[in-house]
Coordinates of C-alpha atoms in Angstrom, one line a residue:
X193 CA 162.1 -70.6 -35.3
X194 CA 158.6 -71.9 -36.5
X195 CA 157.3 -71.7 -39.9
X196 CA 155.1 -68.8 -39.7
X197 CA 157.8 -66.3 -38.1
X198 CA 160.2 -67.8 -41.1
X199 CA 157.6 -66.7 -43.9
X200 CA 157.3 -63.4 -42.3
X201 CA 160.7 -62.5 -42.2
X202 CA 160.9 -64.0 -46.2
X203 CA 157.8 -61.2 -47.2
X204 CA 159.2 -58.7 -44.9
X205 CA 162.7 -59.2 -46.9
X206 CA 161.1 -59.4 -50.5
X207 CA 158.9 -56.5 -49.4
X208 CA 162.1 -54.5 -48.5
X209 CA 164.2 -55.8 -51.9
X210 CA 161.8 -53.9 -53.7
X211 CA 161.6 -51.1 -51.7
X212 CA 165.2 -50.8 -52.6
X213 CA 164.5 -51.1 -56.3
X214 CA 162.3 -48.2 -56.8
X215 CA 164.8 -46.1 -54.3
X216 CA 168.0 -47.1 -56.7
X217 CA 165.6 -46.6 -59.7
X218 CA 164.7 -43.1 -58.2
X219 CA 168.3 -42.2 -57.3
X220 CA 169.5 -43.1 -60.7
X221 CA 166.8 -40.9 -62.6
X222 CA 167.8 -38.1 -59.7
X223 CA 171.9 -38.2 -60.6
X224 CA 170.9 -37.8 -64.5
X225 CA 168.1 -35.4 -64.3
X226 CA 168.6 -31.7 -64.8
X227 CA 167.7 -30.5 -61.2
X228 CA 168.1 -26.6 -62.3
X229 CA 164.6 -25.3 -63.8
X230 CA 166.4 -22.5 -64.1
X231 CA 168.1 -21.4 -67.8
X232 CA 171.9 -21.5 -66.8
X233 CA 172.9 -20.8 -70.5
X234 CA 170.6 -18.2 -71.5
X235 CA 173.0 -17.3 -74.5
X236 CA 173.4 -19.9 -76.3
X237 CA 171.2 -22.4 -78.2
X238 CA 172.6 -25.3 -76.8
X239 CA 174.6 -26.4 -73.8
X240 CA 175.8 -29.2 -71.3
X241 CA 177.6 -29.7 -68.0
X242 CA 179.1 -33.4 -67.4
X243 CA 181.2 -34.5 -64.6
X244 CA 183.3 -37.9 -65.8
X245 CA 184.3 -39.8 -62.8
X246 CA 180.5 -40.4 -62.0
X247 CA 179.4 -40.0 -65.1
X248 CA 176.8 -37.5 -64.2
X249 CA 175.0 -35.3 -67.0
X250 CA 174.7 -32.0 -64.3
X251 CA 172.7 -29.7 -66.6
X252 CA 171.5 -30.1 -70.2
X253 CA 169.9 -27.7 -72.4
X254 CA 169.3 -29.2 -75.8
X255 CA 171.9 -31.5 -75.5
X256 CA 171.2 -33.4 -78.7
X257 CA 170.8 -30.3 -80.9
X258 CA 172.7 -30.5 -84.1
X259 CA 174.8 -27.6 -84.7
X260 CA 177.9 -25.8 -86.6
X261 CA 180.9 -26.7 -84.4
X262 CA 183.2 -24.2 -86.3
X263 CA 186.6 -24.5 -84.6
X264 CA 186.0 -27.1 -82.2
X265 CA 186.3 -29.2 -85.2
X266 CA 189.7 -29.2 -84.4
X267 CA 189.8 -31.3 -81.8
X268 CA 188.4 -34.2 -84.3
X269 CA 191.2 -33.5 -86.5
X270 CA 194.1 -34.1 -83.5
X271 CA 192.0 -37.1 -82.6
X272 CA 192.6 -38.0 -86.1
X273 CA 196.4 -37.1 -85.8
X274 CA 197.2 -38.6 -82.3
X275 CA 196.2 -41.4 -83.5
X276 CA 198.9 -42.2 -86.0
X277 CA 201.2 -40.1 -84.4
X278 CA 200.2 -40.4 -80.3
X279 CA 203.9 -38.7 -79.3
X280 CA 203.6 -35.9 -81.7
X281 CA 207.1 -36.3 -82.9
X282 CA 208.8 -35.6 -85.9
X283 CA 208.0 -32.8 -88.4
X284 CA 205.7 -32.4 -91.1
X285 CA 206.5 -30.2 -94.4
X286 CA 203.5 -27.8 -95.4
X287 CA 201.9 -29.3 -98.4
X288 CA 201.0 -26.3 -100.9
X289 CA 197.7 -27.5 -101.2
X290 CA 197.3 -27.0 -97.6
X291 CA 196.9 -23.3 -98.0
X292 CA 194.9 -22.8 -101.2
X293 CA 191.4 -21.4 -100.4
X294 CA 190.0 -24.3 -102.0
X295 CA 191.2 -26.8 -99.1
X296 CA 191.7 -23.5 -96.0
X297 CA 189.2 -21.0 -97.1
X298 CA 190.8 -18.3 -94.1
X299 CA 194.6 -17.8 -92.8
X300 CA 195.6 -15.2 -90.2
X301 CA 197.0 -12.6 -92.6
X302 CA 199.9 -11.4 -89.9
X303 CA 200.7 -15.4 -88.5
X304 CA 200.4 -18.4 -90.4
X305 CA 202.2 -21.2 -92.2
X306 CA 204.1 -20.8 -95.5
X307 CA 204.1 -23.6 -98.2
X308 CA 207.0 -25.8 -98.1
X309 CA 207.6 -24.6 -94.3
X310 CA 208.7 -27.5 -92.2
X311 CA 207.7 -27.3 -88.8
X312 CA 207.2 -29.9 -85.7
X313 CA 204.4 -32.0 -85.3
X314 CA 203.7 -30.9 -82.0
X315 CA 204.3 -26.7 -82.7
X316 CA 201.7 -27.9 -85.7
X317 CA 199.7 -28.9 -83.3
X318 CA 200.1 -26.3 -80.5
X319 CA 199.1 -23.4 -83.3
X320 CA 196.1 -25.4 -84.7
X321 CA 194.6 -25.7 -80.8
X322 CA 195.9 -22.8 -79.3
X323 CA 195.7 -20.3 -81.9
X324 CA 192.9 -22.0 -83.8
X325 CA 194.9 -21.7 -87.5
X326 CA 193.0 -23.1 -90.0
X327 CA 196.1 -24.2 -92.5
X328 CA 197.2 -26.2 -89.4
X329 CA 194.5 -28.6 -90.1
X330 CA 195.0 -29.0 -93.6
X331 CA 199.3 -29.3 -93.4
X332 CA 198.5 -32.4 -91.2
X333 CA 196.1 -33.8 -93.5
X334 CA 198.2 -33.8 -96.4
X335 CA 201.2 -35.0 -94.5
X336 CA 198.9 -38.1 -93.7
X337 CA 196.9 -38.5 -97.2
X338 CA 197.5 -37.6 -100.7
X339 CA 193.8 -37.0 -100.9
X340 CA 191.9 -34.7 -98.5
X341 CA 189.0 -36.2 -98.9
X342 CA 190.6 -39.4 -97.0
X343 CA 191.5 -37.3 -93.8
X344 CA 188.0 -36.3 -93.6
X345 CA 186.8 -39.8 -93.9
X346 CA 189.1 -41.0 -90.9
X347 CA 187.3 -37.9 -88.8
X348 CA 184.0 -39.3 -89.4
X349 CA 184.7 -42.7 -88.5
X350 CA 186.8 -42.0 -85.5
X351 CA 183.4 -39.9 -84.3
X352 CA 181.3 -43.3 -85.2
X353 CA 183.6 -45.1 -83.1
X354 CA 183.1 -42.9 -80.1
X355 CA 179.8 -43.0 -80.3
X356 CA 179.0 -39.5 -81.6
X357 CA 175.6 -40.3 -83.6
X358 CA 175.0 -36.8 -84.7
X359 CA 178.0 -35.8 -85.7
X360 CA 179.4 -35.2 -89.4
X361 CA 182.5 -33.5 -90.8
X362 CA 183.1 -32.1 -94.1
X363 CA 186.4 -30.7 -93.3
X364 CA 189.1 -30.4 -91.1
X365 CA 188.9 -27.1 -89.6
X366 CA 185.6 -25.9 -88.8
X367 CA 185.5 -23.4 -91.4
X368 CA 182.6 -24.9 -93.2
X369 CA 178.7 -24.3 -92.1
X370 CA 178.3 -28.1 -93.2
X371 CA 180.0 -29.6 -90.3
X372 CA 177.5 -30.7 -87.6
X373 CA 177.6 -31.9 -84.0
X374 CA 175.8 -31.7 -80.5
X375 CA 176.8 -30.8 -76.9
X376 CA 177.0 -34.1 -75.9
X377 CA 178.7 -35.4 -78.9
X378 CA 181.4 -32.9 -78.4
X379 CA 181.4 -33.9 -74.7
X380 CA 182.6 -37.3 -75.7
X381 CA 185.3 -35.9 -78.3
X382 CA 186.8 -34.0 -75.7
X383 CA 186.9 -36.8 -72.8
X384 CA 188.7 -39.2 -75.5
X385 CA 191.3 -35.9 -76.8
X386 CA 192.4 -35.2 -73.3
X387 CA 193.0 -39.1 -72.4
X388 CA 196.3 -38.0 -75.0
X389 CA 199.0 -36.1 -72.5
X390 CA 200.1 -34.4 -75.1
X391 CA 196.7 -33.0 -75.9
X392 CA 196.3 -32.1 -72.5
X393 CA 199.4 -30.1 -72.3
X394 CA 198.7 -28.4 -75.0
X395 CA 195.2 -26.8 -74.7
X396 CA 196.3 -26.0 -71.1
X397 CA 198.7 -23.5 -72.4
X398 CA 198.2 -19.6 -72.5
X399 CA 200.3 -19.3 -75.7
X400 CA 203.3 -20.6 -77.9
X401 CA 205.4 -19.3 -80.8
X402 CA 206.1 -20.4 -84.3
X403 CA 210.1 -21.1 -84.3
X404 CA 212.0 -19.9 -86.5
X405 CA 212.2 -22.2 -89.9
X406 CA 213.1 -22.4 -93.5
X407 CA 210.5 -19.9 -94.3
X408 CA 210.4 -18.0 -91.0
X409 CA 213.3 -15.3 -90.1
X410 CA 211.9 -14.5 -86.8
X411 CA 209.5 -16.4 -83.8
X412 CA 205.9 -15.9 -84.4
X413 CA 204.2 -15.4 -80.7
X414 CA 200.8 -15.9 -80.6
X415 CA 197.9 -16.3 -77.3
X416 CA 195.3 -18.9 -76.7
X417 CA 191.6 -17.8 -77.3
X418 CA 190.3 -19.2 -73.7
X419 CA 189.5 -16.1 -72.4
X420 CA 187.7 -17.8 -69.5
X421 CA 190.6 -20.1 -68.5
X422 CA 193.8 -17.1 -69.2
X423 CA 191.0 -14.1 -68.4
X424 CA 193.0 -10.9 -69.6
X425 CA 189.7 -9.0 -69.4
X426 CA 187.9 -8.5 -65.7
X427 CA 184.8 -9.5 -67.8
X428 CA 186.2 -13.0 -68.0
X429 CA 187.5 -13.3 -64.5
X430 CA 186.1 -16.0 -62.2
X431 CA 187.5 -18.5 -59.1
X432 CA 187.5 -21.7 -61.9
X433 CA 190.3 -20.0 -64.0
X434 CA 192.9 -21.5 -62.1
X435 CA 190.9 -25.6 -62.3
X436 CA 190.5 -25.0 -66.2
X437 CA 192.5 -27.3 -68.0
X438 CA 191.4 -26.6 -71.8
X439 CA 190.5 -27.2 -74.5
X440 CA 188.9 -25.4 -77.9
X441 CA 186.5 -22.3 -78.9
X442 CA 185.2 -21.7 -82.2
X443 CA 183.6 -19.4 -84.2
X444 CA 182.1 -18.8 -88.0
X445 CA 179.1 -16.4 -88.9
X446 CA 176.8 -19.6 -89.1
X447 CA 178.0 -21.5 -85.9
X448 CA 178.1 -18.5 -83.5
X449 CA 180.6 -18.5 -80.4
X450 CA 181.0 -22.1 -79.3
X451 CA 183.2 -23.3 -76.3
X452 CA 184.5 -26.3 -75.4
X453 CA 185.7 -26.5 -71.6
X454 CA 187.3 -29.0 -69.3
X455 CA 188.0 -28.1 -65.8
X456 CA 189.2 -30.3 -63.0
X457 CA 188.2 -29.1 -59.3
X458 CA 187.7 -31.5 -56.1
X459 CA 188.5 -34.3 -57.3
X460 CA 186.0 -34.5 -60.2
X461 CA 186.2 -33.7 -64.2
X462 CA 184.1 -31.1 -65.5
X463 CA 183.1 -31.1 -69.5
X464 CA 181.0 -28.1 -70.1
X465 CA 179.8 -27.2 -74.3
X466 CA 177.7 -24.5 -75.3
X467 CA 177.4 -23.7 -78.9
X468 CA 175.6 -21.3 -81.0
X469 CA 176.1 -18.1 -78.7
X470 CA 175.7 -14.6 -79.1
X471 CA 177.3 -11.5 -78.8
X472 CA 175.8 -10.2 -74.8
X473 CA 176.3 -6.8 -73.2
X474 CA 177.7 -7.1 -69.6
X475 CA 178.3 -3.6 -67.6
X476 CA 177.3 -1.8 -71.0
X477 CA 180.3 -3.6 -72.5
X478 CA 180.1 -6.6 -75.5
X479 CA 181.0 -9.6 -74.2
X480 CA 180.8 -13.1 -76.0
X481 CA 178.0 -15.1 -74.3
X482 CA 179.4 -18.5 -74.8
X483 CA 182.5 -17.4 -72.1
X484 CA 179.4 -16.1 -69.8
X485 CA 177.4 -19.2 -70.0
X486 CA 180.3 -21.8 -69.3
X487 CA 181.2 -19.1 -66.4
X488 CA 177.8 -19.7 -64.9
X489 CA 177.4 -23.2 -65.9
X490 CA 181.1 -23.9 -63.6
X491 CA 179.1 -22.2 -60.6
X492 CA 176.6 -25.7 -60.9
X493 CA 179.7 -27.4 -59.8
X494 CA 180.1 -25.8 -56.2
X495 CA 179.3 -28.5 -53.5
X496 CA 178.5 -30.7 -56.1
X497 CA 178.3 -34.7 -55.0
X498 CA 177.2 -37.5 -57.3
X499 CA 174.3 -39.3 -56.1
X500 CA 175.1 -42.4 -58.5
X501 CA 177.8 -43.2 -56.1
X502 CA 174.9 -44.3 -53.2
X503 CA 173.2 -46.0 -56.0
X504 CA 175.0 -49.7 -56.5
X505 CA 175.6 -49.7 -52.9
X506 CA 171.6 -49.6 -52.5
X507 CA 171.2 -51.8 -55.6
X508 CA 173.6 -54.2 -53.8
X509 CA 171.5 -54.3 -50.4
X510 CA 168.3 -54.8 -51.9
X511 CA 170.0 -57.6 -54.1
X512 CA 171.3 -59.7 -51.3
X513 CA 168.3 -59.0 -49.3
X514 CA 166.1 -60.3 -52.2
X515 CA 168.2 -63.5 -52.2
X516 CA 168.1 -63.9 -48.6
X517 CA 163.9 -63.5 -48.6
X518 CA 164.0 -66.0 -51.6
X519 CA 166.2 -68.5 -49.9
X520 CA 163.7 -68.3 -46.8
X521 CA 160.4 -68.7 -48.6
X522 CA 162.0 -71.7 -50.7
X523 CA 163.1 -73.3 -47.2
X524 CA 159.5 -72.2 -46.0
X525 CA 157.5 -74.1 -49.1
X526 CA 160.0 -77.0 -48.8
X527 CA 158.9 -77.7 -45.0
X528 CA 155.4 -77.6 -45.9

């Protein structure tokens, strides 16, 4: 092969490595951009659909927008828990403390914990996620801390260390209009939470019951709040029921309805938050928006398929092809 074929097929190749650039650059931008003009979560200030094997943000509306979380707080404070206790065993005694007003400003008149009730970590657990009790939150943290204040410290820098940058807690339940987070912040709470199989097993569940104990006579039943996951109102019903897997709603007047859903379908693992939702009339009935908006935001996930997967391969190619070109052009110059 003469020299002047040789330096042709080295600019051709360099030519083509480039090529490949901008088209992996491209594809890259493509995968995380928001393709849908359209508002998918017209009820809600804020919202976010993620799919974690390919790490692909699918829609995002204010993603970064700090918010109240109310009860999805509560998936910080099991964070906080599973990580001294990752098994969930043993049982905890309710410290007194934990259901003054000053420390649990709300308790379920008809189901909650008594003072000095001793319970099992993991029922503690099940009726803080499941059943969203407030006094849940604060029986743990004093089982772990003499002082409150130190339970909320361990929140906060479990949410540094996940990387959640706009995220603050000022208590453990939600309850306070103080707490602040974002979509994508709660994203990442929720994808560490449900890493923990007993997490997992927990938000999946429609309900539970608080046992019988030293200050319980009779089983306490309660239901999960889910409505979209355990639909027990046609307003609520839709095919992704059956794929959703958890995990936590919430709700104070300051924070609106918030939602916090995981669903696992084809393969893939769905995240979707909205937060700050309103009240929405569907068929002339009320209906809370946030269920609505993570309803349609699940219908983004039909046929989806991750362009980031074509992406390394491309990146790859034009990679080997640039060091193939390179080799050529240095063999070319060395002739000369």
């Amino acid at each position: 092969m003469n020299n002047a074929i040789m330096k042709k097929i080295g600019v051709a190749a360099l030519s083509l490595a480039i090529i490949l650039s901008f088209t992996f650059t491209f594809t890259s931008m493509k995968a995380y951009g928001n393709e849908e003009t359209q508002d998918q979560a017209p009820n809600c200030k804020a919202a976010i659909l993620y799919e974690d094997t390919s790490d692909t943000v699918i829609y995002d509306k204010n993603k970064d927008m700090k918010l109240a979380p109310a009860s999805m707080t509560k998936v910080m404070t099991a964070l906080v828990v599973l990580d001294d206790n990752p098994a969930l065993k043993g049982e905890i005694t309710v410290d007194p403390r934990a259901v003054k007003d000053y420390y649990c400003s709300w308790m379920d008149i008809n189901k909650h914990l008594e003072a000095g009730e001793k319970i099992s970590a993991y029922e503690c657990m099940k009726f803080m996620l499941v059943y969203s009790a407030n006094e849940a939150t604060t029986a743990f943290a004093f089982s772990m801390y003499d002082d409150y204040g130190d339970f909320i410290k361990k929140m906060n820098e479990k949410a540094e260390k996940l990387g959640c940058e706009n995220t603050h807690f000022y208590d453990s339940s939600g309850l306070s209009s103080s707490n602040v987070t974002t979509p994508a912040d709660m994203v990442k709470m929720c994808r560490e939470a449900m890493k923990n199989d007993k997490f997992r097993e927990i938000v999946k569940s429609e309900g539970g019951v608080l046992p019988v104990s030293n200050k319980r006579s009779e089983p306490t039943p309660y239901k999960t709040y889910l409505a979209p996951m355990c639909p027990q109102d046609k307003v609520y019903e839709s095919p992704y029921s059956k794929y959703i897997v958890g995990v936590k709603t919430g709700w104070i007047p300051a924070s609106g309805y918030c939602y916090a859903c995981c669903m696992e379908k084809d393969g893939y693992v769905y995240y979707s938050v909205v937060m700050s939702g309103d009240d929405i009339k569907v068929n002339g009935r009320w209906a809370q928006g946030d269920f609505i908006d993570t309803i349609n935001l699940l219908k983004l996930t039909d046929g989806f398929e991750p362009k980031m997967k074509v992406a390394p391969i491309v990146a790859g190619i034009g990679i080997l092809i640039l060091l193939i070109g390179g080799f050529i052009m240095l063999k070319h110059k060395r002739k000369k």
